[in-house]
Short mmCIF file of C-alpha atoms in Angstrom, two decimals:
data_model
loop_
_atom_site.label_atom_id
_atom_site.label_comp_id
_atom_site.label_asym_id
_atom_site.label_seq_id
_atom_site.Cartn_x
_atom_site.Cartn_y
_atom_site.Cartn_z
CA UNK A 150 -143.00 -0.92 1.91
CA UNK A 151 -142.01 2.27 2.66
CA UNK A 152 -145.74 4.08 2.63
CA UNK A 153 -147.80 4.78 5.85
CA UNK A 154 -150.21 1.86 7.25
CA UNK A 155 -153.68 2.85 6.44
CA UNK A 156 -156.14 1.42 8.83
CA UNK A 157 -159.30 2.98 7.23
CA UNK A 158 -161.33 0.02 5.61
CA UNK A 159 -160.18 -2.07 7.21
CA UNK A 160 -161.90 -4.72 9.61
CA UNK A 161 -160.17 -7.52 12.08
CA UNK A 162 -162.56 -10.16 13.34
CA UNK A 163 -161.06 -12.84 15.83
CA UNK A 164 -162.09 -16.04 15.01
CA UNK A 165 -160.35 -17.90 18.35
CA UNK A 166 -157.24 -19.14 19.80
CA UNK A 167 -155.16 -22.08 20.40
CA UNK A 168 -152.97 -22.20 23.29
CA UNK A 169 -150.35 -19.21 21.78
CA UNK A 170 -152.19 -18.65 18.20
CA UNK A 171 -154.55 -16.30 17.68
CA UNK A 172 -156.76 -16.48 14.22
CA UNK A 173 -158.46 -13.51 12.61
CA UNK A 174 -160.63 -13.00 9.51
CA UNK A 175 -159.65 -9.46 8.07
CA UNK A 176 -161.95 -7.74 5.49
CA UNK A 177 -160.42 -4.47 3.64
CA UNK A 178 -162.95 -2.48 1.75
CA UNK A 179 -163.10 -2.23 -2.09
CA UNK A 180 -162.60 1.11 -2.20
CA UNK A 181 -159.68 1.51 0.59
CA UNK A 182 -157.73 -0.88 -2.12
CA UNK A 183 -158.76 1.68 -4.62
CA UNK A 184 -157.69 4.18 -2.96
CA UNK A 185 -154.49 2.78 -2.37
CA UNK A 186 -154.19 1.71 -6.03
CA UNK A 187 -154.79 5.74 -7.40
CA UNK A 188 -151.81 6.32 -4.74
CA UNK A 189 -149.71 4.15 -6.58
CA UNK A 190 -150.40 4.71 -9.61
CA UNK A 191 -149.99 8.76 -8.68
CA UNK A 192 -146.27 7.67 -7.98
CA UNK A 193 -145.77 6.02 -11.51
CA UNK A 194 -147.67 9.30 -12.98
CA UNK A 195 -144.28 10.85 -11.59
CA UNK A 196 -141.63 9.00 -13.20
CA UNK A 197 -143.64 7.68 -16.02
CA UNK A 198 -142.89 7.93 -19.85
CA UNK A 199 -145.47 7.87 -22.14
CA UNK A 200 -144.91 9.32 -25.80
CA UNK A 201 -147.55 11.84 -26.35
CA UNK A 202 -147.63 13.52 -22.40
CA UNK A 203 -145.36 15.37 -20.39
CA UNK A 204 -144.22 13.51 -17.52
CA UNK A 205 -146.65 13.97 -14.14
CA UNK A 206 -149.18 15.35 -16.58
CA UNK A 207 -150.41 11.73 -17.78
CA UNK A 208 -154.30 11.13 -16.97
CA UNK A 209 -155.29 8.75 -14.26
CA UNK A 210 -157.78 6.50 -17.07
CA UNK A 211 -154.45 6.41 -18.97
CA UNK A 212 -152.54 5.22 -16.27
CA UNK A 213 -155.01 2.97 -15.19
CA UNK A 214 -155.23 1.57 -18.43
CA UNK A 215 -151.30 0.83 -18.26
CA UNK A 216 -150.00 0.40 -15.28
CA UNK A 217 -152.86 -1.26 -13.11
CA UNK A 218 -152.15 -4.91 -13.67
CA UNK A 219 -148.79 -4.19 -12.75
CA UNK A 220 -149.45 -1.95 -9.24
CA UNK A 221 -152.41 -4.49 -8.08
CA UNK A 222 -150.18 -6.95 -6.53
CA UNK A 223 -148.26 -4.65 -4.67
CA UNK A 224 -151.01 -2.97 -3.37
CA UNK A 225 -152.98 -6.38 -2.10
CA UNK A 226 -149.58 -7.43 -0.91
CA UNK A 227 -149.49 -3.85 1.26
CA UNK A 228 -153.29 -4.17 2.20
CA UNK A 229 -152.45 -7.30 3.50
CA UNK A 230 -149.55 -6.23 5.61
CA UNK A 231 -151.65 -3.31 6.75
CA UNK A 232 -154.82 -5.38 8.09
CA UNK A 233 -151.97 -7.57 10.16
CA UNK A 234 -150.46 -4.80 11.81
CA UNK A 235 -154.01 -3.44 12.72
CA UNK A 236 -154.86 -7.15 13.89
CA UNK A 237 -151.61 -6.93 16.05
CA UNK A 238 -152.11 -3.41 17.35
CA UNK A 239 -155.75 -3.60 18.03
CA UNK A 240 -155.06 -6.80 20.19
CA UNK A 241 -152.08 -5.56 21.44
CA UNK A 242 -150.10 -8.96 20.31
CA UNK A 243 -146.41 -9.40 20.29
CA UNK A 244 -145.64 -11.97 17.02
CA UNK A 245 -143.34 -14.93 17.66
CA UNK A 246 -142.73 -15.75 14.30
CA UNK A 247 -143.71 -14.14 11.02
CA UNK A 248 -147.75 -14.06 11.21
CA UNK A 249 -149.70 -17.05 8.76
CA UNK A 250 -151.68 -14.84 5.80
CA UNK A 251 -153.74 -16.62 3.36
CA UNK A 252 -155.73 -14.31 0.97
CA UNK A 253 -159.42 -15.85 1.60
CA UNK A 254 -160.57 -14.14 -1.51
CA UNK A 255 -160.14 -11.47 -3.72
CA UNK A 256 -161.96 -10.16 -7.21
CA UNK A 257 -162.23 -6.88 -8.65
CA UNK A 258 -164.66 -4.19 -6.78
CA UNK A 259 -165.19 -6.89 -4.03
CA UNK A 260 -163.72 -6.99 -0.29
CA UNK A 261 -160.38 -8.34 0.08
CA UNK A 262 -160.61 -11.26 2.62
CA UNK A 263 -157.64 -12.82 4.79
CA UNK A 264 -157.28 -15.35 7.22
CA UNK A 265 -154.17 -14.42 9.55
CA UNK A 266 -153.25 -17.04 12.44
CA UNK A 267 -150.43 -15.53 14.95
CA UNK A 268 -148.58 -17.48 17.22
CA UNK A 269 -147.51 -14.86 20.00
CA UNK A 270 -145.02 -14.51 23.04
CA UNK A 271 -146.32 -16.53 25.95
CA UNK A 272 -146.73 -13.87 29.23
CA UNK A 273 -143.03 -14.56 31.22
CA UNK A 274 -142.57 -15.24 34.63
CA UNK A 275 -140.50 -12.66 36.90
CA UNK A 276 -137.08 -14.45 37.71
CA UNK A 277 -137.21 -15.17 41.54
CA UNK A 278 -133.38 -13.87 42.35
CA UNK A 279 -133.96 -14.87 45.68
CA UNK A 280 -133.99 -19.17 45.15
CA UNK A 281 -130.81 -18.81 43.07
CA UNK A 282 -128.05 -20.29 44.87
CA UNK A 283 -125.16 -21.67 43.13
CA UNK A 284 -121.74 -22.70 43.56
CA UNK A 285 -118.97 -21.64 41.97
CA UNK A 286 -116.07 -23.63 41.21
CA UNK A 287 -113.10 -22.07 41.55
CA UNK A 288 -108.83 -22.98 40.99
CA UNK A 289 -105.69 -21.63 40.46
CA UNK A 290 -102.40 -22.35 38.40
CA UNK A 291 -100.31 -24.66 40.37
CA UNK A 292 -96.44 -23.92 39.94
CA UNK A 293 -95.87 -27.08 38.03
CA UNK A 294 -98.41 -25.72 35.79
CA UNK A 295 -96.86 -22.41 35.46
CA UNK A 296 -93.47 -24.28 35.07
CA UNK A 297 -95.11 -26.17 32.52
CA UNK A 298 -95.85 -22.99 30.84
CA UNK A 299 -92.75 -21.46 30.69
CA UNK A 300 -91.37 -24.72 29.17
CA UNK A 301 -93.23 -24.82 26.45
CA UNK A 302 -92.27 -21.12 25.68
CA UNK A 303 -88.87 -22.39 25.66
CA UNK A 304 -89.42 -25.21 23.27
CA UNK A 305 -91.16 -22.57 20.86
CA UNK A 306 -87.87 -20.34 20.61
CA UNK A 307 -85.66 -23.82 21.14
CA UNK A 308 -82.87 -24.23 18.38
CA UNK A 309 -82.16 -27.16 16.57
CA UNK A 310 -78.94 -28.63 16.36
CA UNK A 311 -77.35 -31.20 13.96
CA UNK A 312 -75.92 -34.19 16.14
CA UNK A 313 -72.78 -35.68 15.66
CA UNK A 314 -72.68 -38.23 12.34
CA UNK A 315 -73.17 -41.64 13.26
CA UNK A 316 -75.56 -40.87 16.23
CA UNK A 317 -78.36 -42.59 17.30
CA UNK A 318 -81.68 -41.05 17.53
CA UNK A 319 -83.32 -40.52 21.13
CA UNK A 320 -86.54 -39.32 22.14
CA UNK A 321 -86.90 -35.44 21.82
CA UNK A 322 -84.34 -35.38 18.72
CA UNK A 323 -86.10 -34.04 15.83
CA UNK A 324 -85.69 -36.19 12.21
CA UNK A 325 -86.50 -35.25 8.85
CA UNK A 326 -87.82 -38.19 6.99
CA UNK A 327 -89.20 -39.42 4.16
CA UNK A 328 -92.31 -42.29 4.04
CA UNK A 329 -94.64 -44.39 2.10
CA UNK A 330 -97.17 -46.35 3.50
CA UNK A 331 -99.30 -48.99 2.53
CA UNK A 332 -102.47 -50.60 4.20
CA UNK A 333 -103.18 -53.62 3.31
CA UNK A 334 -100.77 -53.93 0.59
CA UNK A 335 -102.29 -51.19 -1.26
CA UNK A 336 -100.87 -47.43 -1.06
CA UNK A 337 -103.95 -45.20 0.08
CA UNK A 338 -103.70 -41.33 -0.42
CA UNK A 339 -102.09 -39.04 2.10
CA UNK A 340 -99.87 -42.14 3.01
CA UNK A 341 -96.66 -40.46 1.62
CA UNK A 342 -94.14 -37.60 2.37
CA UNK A 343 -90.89 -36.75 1.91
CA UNK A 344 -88.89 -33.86 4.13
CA UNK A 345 -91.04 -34.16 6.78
CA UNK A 346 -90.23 -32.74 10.16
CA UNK A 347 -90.76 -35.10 13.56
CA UNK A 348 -89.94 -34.63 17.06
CA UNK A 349 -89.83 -37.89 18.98
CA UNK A 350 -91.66 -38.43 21.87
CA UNK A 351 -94.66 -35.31 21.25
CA UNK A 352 -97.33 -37.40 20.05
CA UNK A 353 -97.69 -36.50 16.38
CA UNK A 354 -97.70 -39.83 14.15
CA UNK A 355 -100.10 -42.50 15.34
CA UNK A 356 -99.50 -45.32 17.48
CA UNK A 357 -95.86 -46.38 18.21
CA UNK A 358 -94.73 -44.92 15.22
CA UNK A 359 -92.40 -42.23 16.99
CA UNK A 360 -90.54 -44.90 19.10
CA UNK A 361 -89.95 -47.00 16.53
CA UNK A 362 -87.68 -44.96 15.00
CA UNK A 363 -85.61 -44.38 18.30
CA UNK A 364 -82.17 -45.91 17.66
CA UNK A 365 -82.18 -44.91 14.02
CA UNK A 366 -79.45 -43.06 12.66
CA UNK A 367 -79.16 -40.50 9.62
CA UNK A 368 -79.45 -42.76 5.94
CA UNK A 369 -81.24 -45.74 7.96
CA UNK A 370 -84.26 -47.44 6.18
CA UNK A 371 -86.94 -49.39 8.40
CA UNK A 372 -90.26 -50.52 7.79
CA UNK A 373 -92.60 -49.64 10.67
CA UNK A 374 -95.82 -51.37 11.31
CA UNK A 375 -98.71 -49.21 13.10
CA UNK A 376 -102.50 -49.73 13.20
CA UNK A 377 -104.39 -46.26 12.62
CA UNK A 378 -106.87 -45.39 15.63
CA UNK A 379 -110.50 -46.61 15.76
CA UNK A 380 -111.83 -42.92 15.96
CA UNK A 381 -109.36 -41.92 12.83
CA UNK A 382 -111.06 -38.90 10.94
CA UNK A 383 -110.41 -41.19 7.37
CA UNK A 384 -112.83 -43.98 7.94
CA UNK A 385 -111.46 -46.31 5.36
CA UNK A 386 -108.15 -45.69 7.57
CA UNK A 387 -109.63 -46.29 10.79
CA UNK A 388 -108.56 -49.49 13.18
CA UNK A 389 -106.65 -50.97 10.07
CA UNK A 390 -102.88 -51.92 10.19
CA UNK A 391 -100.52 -50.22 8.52
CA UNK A 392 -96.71 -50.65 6.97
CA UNK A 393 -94.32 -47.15 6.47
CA UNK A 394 -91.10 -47.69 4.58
CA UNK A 395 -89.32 -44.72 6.63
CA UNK A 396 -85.89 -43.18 5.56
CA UNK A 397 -83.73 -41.06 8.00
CA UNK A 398 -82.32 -37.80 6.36
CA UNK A 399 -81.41 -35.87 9.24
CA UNK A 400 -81.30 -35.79 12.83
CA UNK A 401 -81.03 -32.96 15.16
CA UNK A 402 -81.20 -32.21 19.07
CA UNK A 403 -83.03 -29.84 20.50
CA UNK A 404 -81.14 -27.37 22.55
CA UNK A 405 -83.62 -25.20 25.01
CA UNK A 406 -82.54 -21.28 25.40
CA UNK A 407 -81.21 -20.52 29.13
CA UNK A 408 -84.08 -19.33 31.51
CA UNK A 409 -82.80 -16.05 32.06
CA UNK A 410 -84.29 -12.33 32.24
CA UNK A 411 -82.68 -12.29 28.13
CA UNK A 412 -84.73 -15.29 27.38
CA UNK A 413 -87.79 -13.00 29.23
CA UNK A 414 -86.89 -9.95 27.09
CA UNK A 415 -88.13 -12.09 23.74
CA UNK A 416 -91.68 -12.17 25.15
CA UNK A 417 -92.10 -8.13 25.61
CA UNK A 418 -90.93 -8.36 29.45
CA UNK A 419 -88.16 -6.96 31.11
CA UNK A 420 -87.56 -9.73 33.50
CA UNK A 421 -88.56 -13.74 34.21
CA UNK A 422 -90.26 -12.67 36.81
CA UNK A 423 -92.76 -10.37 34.98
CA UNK A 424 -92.81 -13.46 32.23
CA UNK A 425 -93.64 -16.05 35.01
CA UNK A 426 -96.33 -13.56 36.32
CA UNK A 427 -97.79 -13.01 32.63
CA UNK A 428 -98.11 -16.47 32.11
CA UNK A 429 -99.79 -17.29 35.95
CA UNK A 430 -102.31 -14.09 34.82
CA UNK A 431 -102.62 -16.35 31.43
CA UNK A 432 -103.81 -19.61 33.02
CA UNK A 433 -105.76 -18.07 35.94
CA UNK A 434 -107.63 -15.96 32.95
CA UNK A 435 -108.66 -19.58 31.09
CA UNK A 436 -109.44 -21.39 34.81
CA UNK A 437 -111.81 -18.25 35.23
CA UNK A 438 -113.59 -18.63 32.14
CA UNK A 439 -114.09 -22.58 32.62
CA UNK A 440 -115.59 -21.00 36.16
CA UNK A 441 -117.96 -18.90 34.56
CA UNK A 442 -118.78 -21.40 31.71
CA UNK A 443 -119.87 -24.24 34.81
CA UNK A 444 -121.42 -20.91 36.66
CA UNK A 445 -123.60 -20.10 33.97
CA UNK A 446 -124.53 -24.20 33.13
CA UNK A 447 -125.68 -24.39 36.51
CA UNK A 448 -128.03 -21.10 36.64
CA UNK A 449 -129.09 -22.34 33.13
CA UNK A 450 -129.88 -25.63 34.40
CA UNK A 451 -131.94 -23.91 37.51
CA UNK A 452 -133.79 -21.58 35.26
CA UNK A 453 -135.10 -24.17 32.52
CA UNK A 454 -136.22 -26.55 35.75
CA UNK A 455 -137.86 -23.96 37.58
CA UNK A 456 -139.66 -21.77 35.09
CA UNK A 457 -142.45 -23.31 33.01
CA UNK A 458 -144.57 -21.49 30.10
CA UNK A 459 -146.00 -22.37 26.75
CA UNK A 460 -143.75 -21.87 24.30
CA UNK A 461 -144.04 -20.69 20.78
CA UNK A 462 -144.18 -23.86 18.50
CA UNK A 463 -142.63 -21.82 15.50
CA UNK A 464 -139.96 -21.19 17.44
CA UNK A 465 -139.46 -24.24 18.55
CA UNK A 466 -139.65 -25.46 14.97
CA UNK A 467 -137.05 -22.85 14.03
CA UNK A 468 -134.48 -23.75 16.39
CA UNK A 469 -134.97 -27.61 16.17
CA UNK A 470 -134.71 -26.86 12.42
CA UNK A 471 -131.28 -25.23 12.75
CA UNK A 472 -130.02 -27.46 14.58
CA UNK A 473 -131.03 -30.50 13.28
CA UNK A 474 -129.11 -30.04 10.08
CA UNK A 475 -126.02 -29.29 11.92
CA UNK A 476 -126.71 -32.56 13.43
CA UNK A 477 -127.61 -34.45 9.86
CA UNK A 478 -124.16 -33.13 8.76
CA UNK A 479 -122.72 -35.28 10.97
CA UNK A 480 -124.28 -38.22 11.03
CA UNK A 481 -122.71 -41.03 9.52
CA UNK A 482 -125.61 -43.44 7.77
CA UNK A 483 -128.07 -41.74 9.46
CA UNK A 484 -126.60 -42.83 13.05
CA UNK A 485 -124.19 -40.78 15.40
CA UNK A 486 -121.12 -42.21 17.03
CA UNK A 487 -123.05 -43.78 19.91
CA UNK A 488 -125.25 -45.69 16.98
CA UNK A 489 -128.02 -43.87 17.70
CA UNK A 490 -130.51 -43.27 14.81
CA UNK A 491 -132.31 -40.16 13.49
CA UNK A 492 -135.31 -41.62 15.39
CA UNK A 493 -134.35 -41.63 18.40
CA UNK A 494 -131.99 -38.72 18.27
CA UNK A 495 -134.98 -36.17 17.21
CA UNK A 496 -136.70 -36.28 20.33
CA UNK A 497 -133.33 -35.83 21.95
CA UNK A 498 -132.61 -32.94 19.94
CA UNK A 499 -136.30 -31.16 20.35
CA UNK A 500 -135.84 -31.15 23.77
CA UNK A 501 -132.83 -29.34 23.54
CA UNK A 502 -134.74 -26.83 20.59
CA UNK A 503 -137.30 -26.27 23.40
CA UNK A 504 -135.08 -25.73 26.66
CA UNK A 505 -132.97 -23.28 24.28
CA UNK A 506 -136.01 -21.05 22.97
CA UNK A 507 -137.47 -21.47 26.93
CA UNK A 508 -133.93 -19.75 28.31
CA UNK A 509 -133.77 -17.15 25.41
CA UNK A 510 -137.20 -15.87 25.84
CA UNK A 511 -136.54 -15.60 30.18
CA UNK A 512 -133.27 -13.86 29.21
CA UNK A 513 -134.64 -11.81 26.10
CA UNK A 514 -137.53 -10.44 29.32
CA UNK A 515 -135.48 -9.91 31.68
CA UNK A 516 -133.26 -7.82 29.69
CA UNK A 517 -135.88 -5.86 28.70
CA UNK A 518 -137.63 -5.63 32.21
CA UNK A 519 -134.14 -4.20 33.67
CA UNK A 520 -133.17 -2.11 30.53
CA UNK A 521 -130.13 -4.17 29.51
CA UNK A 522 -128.29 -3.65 26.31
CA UNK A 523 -125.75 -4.10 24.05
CA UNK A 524 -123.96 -0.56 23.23
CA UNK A 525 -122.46 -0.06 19.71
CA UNK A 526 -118.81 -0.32 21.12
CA UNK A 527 -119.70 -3.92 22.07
CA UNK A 528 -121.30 -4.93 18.67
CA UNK A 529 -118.64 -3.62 16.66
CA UNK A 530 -115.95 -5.76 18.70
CA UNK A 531 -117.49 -8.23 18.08
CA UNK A 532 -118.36 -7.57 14.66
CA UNK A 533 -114.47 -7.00 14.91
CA UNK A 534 -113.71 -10.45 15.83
CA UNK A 535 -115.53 -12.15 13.42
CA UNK A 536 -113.87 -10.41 10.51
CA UNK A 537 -110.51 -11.72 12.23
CA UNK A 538 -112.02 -15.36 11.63
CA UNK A 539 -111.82 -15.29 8.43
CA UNK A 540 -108.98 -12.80 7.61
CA UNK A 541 -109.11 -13.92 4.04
CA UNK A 542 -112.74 -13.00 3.30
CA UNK A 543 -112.86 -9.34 5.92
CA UNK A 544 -114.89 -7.42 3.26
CA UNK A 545 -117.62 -10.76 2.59
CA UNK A 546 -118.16 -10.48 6.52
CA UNK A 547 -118.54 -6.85 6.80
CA UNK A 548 -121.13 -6.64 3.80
CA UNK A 549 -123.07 -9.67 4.95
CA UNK A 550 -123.32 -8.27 8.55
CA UNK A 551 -123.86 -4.50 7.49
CA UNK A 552 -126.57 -5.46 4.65
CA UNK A 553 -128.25 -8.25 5.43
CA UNK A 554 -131.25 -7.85 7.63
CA UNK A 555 -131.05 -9.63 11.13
CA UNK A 556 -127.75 -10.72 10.65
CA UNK A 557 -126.18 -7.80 13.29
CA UNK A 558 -129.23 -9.55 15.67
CA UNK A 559 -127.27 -12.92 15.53
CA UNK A 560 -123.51 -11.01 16.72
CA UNK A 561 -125.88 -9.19 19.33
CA UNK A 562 -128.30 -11.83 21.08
CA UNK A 563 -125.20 -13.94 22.64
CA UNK A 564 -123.62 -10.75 23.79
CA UNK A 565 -126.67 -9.96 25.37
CA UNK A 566 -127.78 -13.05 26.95
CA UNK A 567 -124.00 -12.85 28.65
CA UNK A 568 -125.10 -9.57 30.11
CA UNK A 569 -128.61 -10.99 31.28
CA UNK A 570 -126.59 -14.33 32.87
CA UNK A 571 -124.31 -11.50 34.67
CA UNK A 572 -127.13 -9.29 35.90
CA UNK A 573 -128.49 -12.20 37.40
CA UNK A 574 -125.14 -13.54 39.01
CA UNK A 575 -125.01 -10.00 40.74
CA UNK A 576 -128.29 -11.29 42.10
CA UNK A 577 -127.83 -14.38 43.02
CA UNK A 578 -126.14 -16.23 46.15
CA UNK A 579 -123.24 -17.28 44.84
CA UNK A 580 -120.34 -19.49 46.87
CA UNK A 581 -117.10 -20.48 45.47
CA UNK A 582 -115.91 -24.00 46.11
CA UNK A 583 -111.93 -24.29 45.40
CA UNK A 584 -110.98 -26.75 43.00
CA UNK A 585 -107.86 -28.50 41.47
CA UNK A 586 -107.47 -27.56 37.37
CA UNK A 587 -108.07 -31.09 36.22
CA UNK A 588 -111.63 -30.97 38.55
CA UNK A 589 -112.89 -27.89 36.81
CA UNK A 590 -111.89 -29.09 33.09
CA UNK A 591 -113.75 -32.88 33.95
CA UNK A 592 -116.49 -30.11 35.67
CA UNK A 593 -116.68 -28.07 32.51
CA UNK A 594 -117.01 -31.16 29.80
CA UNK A 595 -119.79 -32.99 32.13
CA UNK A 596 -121.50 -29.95 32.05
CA UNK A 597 -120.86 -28.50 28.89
CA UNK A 598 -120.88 -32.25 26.89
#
């Protein structure tokens, strides 16, 4: 595709429009398409081989003869692609989606006819900075919090001890054991272990599984009865009682390091004092960003109320399509977990299609109205970062970003709707309204959910 577009030949008719799609009838002339076919065939005549001529020296009846069959749909394909971009240009249209082209007709020494529909960008409203007002929620690490912190580091470098023989086990102690369950009578995979590693008391077998075993010692046998969750991620599991045959092999106490400026030194810090500060800069960092996210829901929420245009039904259609089969994926029977089915999830789901494309276009204009862009430091970060997703498959990611087309458009269009959303908070009237950590998180999933 890599020739000039010739225009001469060629002619666009409109034949009307539709709310956002325009339809032409496009006529190229017989001999602009054999013009363009000598061109091609001129190329072949280059790298050619035909016993009996020197190569570039081969007559054009020759060639014709040969190698016109297999030039002619290249050429109507090009035609085609050139009587679009004339359509486009001459009309001065900005395509949504890919333009509609159905070759009308088409037989040797006669006009080649198209009909082209094109759904285009609806004209965008200027973003009124001035009706933007928004609050800002807004908290801080409380001590216990940073306490909190700092305790958990300690349980990360924490030792483990062997208790004395003939000790009982207590919550916190941590017990290798070995188990086989059963629901239902029947052993179900995944329901056996042996050596496995448990600290009583954090939460990581199901039900009251953990304090049943408190009291155990090391060799003791038991047989603990459960019932798995109602929202357990192995349905044929889920809700349904269960029986462990559980042997003790070892218990051990868990002895936490001193909280000194050595324990401090482990972390890269000279002092607890520096640690305590790293870790307050650590949790103010992730209250900021649950901030921002609620910030940015809120403007969001204000821009898709306030701003109304048509919108481009392909690209509706595009991003209902995309997200609809992440949705499908998940869908158990063809319901969700509220029971809902595809029926009446779809309309659900194309209302969130349109209010997406609706904020993507106002962002997309605005960033083009005030010049803003993503440099090639920024891309490649995050180009970076996605490579460190998937350590195991680095050169995969690379390729796919670097070769396929569009692909570097997907890393770039969130970075750059985060720059829009930005431009427009240093716009906007913002106030900050100071809130507790466990306000902002319920804040953050109500208006994130």
């Amino acid at each position: 595709m890599g020739h000039a577009h010739h225009h001469e030949g060629i002619t666009v008719t409109a034949t009307g429009t539709e709310g956002l799609t325009h339809k032409f009838k496009i006529s190229i002339a017989p001999d602009a398409i054999e013009a363009h076919i000598k061109e091609h065939l001129q190329d072949y005549a280059k790298r050619a081989k035909i016993p009996g001529f020197r190569p570039g020296k081969i007559p054009m009846t020759v060639l014709q003869q040969k190698f016109r069959g297999a030039v002619m749909g290249e050429v109507l394909e090009h035609m085609a692609d050139a009587g679009v971009h004339k359509a486009l240009n001459d009309n001065n249209l900005r395509p949504a989606v890919q333009p509609k082209v159905e070759i009308d007709g088409y037989s040797e020494g006669s006009p080649l006819t198209l009909k082209v529909e094109v759904e285009v960008l609806p004209p965008l409203p200027a973003i009124d900075f001035a009706k933007i007002k928004l609050e800002k929620p807004v908290a801080k690490p409380t001590d216990a919090q940073i306490e909190e912190g700092i305790k958990n580091l300690a349980e990360s470098t924490a030792k483990a001890e062997p208790v004395a023989e003939g000790t009982s086990a207590a919550m916190g102690n941590i017990l290798t054991i070995d188990f086989a369950g059963t629901v239902g009578g029947v052993a179900k995979p995944g329901m056996q272990g042996t050596d496995m590693r448990v600290q009583l008391g954090k939460k990581q077998l199901i039900d009251t599984f953990e304090e049943q075993m408190v009291g155990l010692k090391a060799g003791d046998e038991k047989l603990i009865k459960v019932t798995f969750p109602v929202n357990y991620h192995a349905t044929d599991l889920a809700g349904q009682p269960a029986e462990f045959q559980v042997t003790v092999k070892t218990i051990a106490a868990q002895v936490l390091p001193e909280l000194n400026n050595e324990f401090a030194k482990q972390f890269g810090v000279d002092d607890l004092k520096t640690l305590r500060e790293k870790i307050t800069e650590r949790l103010q960092a992730e209250l900021d960003a649950g901030g921002r996210m609620a910030l940015k829901r809120r403007l969001l929420d204000h821009l898709a109320e306030s701003y109304t245009f048509d919108l481009p039904q392909g690209m509706v259609d595009a991003e209902f399509t995309a997200i609809w089969r992440r949705v499908q994926a998940e869908l158990k029977d063809g319901k969700d977990e509220t029971g809902k089915t595809e029926a009446e999830l779809k309309p659900e789901y194309q209302a969130i299609a349109a209010r997406r494309v609706r904020l993507g276009l106002l962002l997309a204009d605005l960033a083009e109205k005030e010049k803003i862009e993503v440099g090639q430091e920024e891309l490649r970060q995050a180009l970076f970062a996605e490579i460190q997703r998937y350590p195991q498959q680095g050169k995969e990611v690379l390729d796919y970003y670097t070769k396929t087309p569009g692909a570097m458009d997907t890393l770039r269009a969130p970075l750059l709707e985060e720059k829009a959303v930005d431009f427009v908070f240093g716009k906007s009237t913002i106030t900050e309204k100071s809130v507790s950590k466990d306000e902002l998180e319920k804040l953050v999933e109500e208006l994130t959910g």
